[in-house]
Coordinates of C-alpha atoms in Angstrom, one line a residue:
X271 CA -20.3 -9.2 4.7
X272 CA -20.6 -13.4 5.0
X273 CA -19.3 -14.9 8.1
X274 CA -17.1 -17.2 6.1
X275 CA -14.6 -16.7 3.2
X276 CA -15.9 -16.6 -0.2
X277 CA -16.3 -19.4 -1.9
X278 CA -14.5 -20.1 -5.3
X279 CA -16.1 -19.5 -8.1
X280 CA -15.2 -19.2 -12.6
X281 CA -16.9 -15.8 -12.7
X282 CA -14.8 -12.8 -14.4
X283 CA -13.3 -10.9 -11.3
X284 CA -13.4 -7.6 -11.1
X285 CA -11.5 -4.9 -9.0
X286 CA -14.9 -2.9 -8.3
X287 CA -15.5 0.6 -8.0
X288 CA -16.9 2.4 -4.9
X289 CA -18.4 6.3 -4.7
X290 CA -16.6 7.5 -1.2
X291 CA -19.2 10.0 -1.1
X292 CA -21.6 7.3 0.2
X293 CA -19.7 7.7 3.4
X294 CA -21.1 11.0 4.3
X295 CA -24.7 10.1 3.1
X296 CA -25.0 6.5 4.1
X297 CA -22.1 5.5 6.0
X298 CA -23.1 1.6 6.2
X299 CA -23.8 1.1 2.7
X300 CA -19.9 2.6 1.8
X301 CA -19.1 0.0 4.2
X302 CA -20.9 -2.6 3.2
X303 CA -19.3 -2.2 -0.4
X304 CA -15.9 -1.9 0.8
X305 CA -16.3 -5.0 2.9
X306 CA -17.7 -6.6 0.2
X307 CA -14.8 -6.5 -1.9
X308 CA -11.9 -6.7 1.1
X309 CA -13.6 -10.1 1.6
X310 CA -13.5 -11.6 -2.0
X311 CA -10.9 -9.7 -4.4
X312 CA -8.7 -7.3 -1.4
X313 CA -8.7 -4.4 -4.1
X314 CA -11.0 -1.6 -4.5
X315 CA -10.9 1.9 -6.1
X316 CA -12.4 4.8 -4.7
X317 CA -14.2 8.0 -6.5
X318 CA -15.3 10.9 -4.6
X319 CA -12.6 10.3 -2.1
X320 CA -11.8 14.1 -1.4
X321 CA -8.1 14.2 -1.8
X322 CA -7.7 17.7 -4.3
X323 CA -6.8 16.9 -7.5
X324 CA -4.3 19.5 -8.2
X325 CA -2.7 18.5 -4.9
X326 CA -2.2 14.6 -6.5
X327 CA -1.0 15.9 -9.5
X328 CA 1.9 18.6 -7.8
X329 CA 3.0 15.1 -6.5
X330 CA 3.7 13.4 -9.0
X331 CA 5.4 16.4 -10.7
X332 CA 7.6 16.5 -7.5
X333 CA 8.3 12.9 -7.6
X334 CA 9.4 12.9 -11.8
X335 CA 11.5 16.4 -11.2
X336 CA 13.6 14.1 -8.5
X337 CA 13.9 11.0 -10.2
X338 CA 14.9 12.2 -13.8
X339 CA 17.9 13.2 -11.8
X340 CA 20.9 11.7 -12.6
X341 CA 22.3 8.5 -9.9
X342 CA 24.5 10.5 -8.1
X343 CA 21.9 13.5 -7.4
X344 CA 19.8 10.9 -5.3
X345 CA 21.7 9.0 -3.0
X346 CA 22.7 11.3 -0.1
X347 CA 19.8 9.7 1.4
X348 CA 19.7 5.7 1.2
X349 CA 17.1 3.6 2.7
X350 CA 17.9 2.0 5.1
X351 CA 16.6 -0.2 8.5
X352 CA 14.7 3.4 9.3
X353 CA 12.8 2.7 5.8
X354 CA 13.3 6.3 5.1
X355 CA 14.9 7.7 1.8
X356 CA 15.8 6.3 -1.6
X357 CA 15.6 2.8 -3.0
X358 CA 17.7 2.4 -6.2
X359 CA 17.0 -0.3 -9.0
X360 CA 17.3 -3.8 -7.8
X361 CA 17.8 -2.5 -3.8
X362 CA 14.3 -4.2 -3.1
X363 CA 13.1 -7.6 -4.0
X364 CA 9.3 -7.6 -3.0
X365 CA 9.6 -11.8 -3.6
X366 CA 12.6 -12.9 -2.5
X367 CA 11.8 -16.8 -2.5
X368 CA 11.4 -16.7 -6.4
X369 CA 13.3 -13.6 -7.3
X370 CA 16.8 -13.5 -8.5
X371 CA 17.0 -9.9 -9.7
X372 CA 15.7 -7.0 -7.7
X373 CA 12.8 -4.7 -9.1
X374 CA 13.1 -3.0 -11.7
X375 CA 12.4 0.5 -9.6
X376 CA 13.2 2.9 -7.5
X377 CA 12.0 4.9 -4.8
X378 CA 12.3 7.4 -2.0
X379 CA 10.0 6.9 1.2
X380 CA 8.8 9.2 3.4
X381 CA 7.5 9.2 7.1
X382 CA 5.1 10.5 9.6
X383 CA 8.2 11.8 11.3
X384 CA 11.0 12.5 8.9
X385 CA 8.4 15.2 6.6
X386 CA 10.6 18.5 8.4
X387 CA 13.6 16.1 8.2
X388 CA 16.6 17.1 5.5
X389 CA 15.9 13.8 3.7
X390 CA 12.3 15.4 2.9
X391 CA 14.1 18.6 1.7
X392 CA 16.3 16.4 -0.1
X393 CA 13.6 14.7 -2.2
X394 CA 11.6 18.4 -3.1
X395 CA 15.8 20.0 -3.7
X396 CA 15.2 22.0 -0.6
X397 CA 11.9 24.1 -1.6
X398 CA 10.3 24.6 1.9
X399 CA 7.2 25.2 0.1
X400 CA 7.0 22.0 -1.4
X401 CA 8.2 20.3 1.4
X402 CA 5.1 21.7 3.4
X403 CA 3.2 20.3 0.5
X404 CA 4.6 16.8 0.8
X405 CA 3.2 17.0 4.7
X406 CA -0.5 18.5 3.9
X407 CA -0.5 15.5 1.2
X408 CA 0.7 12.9 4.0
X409 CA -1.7 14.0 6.1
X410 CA -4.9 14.0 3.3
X411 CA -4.4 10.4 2.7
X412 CA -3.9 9.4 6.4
X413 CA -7.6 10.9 7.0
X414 CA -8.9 9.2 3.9
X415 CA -7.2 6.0 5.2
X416 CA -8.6 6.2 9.1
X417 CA -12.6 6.7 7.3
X418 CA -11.7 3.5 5.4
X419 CA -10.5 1.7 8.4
X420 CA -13.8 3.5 9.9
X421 CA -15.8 1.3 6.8
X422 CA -14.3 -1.8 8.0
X423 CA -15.2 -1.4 11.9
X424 CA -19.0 -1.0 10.7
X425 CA -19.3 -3.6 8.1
X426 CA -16.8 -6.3 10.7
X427 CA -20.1 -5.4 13.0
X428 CA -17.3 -4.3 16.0
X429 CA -19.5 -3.8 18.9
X430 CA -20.3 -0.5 20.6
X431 CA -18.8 -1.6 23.6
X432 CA -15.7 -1.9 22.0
X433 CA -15.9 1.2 20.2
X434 CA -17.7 0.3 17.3
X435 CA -17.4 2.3 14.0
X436 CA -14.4 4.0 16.1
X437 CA -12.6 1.0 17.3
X438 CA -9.8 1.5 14.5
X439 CA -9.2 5.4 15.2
X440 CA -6.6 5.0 18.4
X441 CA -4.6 2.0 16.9
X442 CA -3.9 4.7 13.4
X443 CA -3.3 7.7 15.4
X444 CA -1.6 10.2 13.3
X445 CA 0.3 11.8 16.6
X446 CA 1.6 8.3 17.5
X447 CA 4.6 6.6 16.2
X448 CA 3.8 4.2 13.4
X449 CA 5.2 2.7 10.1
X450 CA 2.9 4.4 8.4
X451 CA 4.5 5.4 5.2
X452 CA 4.6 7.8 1.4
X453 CA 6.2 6.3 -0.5
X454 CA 7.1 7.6 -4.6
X455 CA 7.6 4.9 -7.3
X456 CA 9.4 5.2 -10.4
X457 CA 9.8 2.3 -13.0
X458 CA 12.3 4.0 -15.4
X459 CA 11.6 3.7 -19.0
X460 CA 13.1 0.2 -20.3
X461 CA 12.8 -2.7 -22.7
X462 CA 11.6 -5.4 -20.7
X463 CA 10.2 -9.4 -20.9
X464 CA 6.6 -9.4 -20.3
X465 CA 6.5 -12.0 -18.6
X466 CA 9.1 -11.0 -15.9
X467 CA 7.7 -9.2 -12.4
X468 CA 9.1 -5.3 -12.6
X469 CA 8.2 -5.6 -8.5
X470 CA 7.8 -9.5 -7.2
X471 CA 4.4 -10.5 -6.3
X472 CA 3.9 -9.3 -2.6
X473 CA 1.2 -8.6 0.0
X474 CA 1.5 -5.8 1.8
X475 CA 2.8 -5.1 5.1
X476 CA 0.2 -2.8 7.1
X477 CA -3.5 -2.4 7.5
X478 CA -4.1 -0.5 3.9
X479 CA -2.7 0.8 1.2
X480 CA -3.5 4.2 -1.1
X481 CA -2.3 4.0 -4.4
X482 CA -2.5 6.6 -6.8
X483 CA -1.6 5.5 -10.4
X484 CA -0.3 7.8 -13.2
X485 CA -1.0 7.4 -17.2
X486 CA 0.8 3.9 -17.2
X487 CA -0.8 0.7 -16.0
X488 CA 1.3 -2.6 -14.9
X489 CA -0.3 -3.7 -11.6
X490 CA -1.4 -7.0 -11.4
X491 CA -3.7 -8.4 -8.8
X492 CA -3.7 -12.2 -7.7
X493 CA -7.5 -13.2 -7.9
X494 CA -6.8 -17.1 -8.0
X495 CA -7.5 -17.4 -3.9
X496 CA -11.4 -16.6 -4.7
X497 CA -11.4 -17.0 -8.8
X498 CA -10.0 -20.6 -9.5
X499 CA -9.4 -19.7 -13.2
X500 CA -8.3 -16.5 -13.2
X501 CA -4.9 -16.1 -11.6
X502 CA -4.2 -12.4 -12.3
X503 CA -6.1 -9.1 -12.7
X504 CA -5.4 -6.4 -14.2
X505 CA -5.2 -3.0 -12.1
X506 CA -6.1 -0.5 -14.7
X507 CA -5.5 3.6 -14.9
X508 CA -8.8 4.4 -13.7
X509 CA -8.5 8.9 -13.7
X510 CA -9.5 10.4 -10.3
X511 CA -9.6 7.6 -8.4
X512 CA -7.5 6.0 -5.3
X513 CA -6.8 2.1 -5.3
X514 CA -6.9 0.9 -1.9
X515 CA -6.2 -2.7 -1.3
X516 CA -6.3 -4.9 1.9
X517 CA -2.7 -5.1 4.2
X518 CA -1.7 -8.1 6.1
X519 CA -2.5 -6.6 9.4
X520 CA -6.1 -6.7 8.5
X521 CA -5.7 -10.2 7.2
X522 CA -4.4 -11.4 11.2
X523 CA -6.7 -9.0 12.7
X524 CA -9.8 -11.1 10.7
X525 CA -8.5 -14.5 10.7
X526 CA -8.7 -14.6 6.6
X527 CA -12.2 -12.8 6.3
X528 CA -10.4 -9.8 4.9
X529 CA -7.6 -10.7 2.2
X530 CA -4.1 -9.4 1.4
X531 CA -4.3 -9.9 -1.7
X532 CA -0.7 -10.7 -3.4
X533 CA 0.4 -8.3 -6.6
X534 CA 2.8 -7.4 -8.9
X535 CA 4.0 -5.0 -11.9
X536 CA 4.5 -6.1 -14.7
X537 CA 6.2 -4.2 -17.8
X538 CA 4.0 -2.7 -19.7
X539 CA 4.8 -1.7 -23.9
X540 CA 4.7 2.2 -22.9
X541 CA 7.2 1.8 -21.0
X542 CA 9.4 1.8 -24.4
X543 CA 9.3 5.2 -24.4
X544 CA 8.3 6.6 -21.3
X545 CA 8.0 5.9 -17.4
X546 CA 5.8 4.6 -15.3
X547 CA 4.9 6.6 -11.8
X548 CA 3.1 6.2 -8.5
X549 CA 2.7 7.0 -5.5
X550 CA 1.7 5.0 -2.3
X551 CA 0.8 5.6 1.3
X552 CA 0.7 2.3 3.6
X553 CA -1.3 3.0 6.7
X554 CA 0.3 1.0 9.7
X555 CA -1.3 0.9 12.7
X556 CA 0.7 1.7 15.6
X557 CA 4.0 0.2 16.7
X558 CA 3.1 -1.5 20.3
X559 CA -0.9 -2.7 18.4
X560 CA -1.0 -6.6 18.6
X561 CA -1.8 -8.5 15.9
X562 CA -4.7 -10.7 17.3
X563 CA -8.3 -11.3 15.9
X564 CA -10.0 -8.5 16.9
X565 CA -13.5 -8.4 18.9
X566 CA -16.3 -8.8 15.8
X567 CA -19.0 -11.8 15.8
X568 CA -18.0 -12.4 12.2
X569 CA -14.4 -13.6 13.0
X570 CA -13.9 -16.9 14.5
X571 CA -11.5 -19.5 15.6
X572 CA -12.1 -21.6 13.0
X573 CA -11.4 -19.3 10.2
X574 CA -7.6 -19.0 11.1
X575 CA -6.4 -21.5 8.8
X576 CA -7.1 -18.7 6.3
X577 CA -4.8 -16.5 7.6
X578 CA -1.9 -19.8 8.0
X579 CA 0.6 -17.8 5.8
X580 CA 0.8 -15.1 8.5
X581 CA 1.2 -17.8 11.5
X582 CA 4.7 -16.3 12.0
X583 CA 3.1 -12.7 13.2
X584 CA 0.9 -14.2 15.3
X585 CA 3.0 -13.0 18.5
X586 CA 4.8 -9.6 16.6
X587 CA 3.0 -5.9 17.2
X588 CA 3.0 -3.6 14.5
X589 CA 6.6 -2.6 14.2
X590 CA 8.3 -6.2 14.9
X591 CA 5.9 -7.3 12.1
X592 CA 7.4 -4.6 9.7
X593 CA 10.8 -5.2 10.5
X594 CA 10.6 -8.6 10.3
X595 CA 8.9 -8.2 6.4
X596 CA 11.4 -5.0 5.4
X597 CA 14.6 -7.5 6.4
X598 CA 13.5 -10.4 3.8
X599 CA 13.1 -7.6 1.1
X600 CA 16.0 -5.5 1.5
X601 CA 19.6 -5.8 1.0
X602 CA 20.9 -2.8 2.6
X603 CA 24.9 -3.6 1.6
X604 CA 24.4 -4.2 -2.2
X605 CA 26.0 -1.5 -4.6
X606 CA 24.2 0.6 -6.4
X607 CA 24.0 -0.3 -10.1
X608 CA 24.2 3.0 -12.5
X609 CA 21.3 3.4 -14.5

């Protein structure tokens, strides 16, 4: 990893692909890859990552059993403030300076603390058994999250004396309260205008993000910050892999170094005749952990004019920061549109 952003350059960007199994056998060379790419695209996708298979794909039978459902079998739970339970189409605009229509999704979001809850039990119709699922799930892709955070201690150089390698491993405590968040994503089959965002363009709002995709692509990654030319990238369906992608608190945390990078869906022709699904987990760090540079000899004072969109969380921890960016997106008060 450079000291300073990447330059711009015209070459082809690519979202690369990195073999998570390098961080048992060489831990600095995973991390050097993964830094690699937080610093110039923000997006990466991960093979070897050690989340079960059939344990991915039970969730996203779980998540198309509840939202085939009709309207009214889904809203006992509404998302609210608490950023628990469902989102219905249009509830959430992800880009609410150029968006005059909500996204075209809906959702239902789970957290560290509501996975006993009713509104859990709600989302698998009551099965305990699922519902157990839903947690062991959570709690796979919060230990995949804390090794990647472990990556990005090693390749930001964080000094021994600051916990090195380790330094991330208090501040994402699963035991400690957090907005870390699952969140299930449906974009219901629909005619649509290619050209129109079925989620805004957004960055996200934590440290990372795991996204697992299913059979339909639509994501769209903003490359122009590093790739003059090319504004958007496609996110593609790549089978048996995670897509992790950089979250704004990394972005403070490195003055710019490390990008949150902006996306978007877009519709895709499938989605004619079928829908799109996936399924997210935002890693937070925890809600009293400032947002200031943190101690590595690659960040400096003068790189903060990378991280100038942020300026306003400068002074926010973790969960004033996440309140502050749910309240633009959401309008709690709107009625729900049948589908």
């Amino acid at each position: 990893m450079t000291t300073t952003s990447a330059s711009k350059d015209t070459s082809d960007p690519t979202i690369p692909v990195v073999d998570f199994s390098l961080f048992a056998s060489d831990p600095e060379e995973c991390a050097r890859q993964i830094g690699e790419a937080a610093q110039n695209i923000g997006f990466f996708y991960l093979k070897n990552h050690g989340v079960p298979k059939d344990l991915i794909d039970r969730m996203f039978r779980d998540s198309e059993a509840f939202f085939q459902q009709p309207l009214r079998s889904k809203t006992d739970h509404l998302i609210g403030p608490h950023n628990i339970g469902y989102s219905p189409m249009k509830s959430e605009r992800l880009d609410p300076e150029h968006q005059v229509v909500g996204d075209l999704k809906e959702a239902y979001n789970v957290r560290k603390y509501s996975i006993d809850d009713d509104s859990t039990s709600y989302f698998v119709h009551g099965d305990k058994s699922e519902q157990q699922q839903v947690g062991i799930f959570f709690k796979e892709l919060h230990k995949l999250a804390v090794s990647i955070m472990e990556c990005f201690a090693i390749a930001l150089k964080v000094p021994e004396s600051a916990q090195g390698r380790h330094f991330f491993d208090q501040s994402h405590a699963w035991e400690e309260s957090s907005g870390t968040t699952l969140r299930f994503l449906h974009y219901p089959q629909q005619s649509g205008d290619p050209s129109t965002p079925l989620a805004g363009s957004h960055s996200d709002y934590g440290s990372i993000t795991l996204l697992m995709q299913k059979d339909i692509a639509g994501l769209e990654v903003q490359a122009s910050r590093v790739h003059r030319n090319v504004p958007w990238v496609a996110a593609p369906v790549i089978p048996d892999t995670i897509l992790v992608n950089i979250g704004d608190h990394l972005q403070l945390w490195t003055n710019g170094l490390l990008k949150s990078t902006k996306h978007r869906v877009m519709y895709n022709p499938q989605q004619l005749t079928s829908s799109r699904y996936s399924i997210a987990c935002f890693m937070h760090a925890n809600d009293e952990t400032r947002l200031d540079p943190i101690p590595s000899p690659l960040i400096t004072q003068e790189m903060r004019a990378e991280a100038v969109e942020f300026e306003e969380a400068r002074h926010m921890n973790a969960k004033e920061y996440l309140a502050f960016r749910l309240g633009r997106s959401y309008a709690y008060d709107l009625p729900i549109e049948d589908e």
